[in-house]
Short mmCIF file of C-alpha atoms in Angstrom, two decimals:
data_model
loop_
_atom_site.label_atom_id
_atom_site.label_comp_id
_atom_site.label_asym_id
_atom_site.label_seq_id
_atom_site.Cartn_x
_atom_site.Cartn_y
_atom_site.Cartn_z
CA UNK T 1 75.38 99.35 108.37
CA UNK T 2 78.52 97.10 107.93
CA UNK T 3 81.38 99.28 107.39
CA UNK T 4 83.35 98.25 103.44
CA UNK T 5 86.94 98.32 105.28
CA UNK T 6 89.07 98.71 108.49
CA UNK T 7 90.61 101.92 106.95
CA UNK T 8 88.84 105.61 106.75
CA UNK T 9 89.78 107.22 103.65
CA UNK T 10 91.46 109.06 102.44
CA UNK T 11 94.32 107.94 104.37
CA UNK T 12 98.34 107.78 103.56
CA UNK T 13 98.35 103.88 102.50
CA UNK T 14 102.36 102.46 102.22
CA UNK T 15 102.72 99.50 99.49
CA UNK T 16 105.74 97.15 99.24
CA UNK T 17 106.57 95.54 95.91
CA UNK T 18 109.38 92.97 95.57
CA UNK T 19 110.61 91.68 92.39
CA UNK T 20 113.86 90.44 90.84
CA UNK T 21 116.22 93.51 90.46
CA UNK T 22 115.80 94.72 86.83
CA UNK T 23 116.79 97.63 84.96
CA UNK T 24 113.49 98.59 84.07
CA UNK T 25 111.43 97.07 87.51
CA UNK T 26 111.14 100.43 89.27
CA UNK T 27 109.90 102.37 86.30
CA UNK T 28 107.27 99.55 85.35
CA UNK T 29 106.26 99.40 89.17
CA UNK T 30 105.80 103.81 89.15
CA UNK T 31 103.87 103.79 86.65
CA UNK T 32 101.33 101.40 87.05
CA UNK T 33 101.01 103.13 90.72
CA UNK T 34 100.69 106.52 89.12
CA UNK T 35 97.57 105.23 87.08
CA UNK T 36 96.02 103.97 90.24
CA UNK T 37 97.00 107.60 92.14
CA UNK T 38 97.50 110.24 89.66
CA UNK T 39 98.99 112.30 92.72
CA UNK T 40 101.79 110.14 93.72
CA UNK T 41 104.93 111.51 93.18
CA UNK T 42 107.16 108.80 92.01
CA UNK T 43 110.29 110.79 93.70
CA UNK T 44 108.98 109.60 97.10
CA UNK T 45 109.17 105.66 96.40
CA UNK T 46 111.38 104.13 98.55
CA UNK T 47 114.07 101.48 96.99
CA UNK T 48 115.99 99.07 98.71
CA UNK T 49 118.02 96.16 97.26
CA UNK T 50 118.23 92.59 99.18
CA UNK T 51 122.05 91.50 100.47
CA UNK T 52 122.80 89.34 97.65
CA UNK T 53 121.70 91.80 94.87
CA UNK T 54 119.15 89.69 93.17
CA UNK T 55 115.72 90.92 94.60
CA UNK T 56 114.58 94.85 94.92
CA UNK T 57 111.86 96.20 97.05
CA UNK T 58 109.94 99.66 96.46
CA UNK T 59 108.02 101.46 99.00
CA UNK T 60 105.51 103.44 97.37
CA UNK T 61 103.30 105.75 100.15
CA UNK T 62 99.82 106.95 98.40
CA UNK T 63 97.01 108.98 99.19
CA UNK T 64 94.21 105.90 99.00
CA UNK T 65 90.90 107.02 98.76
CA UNK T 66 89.06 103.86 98.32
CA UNK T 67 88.96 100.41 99.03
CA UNK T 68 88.28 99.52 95.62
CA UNK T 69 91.10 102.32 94.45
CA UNK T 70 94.00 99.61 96.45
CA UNK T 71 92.61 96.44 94.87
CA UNK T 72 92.63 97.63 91.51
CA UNK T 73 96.18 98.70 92.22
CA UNK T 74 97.18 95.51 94.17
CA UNK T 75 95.45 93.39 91.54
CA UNK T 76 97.52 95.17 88.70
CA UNK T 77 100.86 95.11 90.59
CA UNK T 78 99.61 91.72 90.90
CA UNK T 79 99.80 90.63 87.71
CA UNK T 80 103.15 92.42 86.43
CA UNK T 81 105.54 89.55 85.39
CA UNK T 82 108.42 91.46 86.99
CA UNK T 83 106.74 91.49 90.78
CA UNK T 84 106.85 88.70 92.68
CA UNK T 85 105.06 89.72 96.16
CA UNK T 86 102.56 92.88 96.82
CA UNK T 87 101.84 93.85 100.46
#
């Protein structure tokens, strides 16, 4: 039996977004992660802002119970126009 990934779910699963700092980048970015985890709580996502001001990156920790749950979310985070790296 070949396992389907290195992880055992459900496990607490942190994903970093980075796009150009936008008013409405963070609140795009929350809610496609709330469709993919209905129990996130958007008031844990983590925002920091690079040194020049031009680029933000959110933190979002979820409860991942699948391996197909994170690539439907990285695929969709994927193709936002307003992210520019998922890892």
């Amino acid at each position: 039996m070949t396992k389907e990934s290195l992880l055992d779910f459900p496990t607490d699963f942190p994903i970093k977004i980075i796009g150009k700092s936008q008013l409405n980048l963070k609140s795009e970015i929350l809610k496609i992660v709330v469709r993919h985890a209905s129990d996130f709580s958007p008031g844990t996502a983590e925002t920091r802002s690079s040194r020049s001001g031009n680029y933000q990156s959110i933190t979002c920790t979820i409860r991942a119970n699948s391996k197909k749950q994170l690539d439907e979310l990285y695929n969709d985070l994927s193709k936002s126009p307003l992210v520019l790296m998922v890892f």
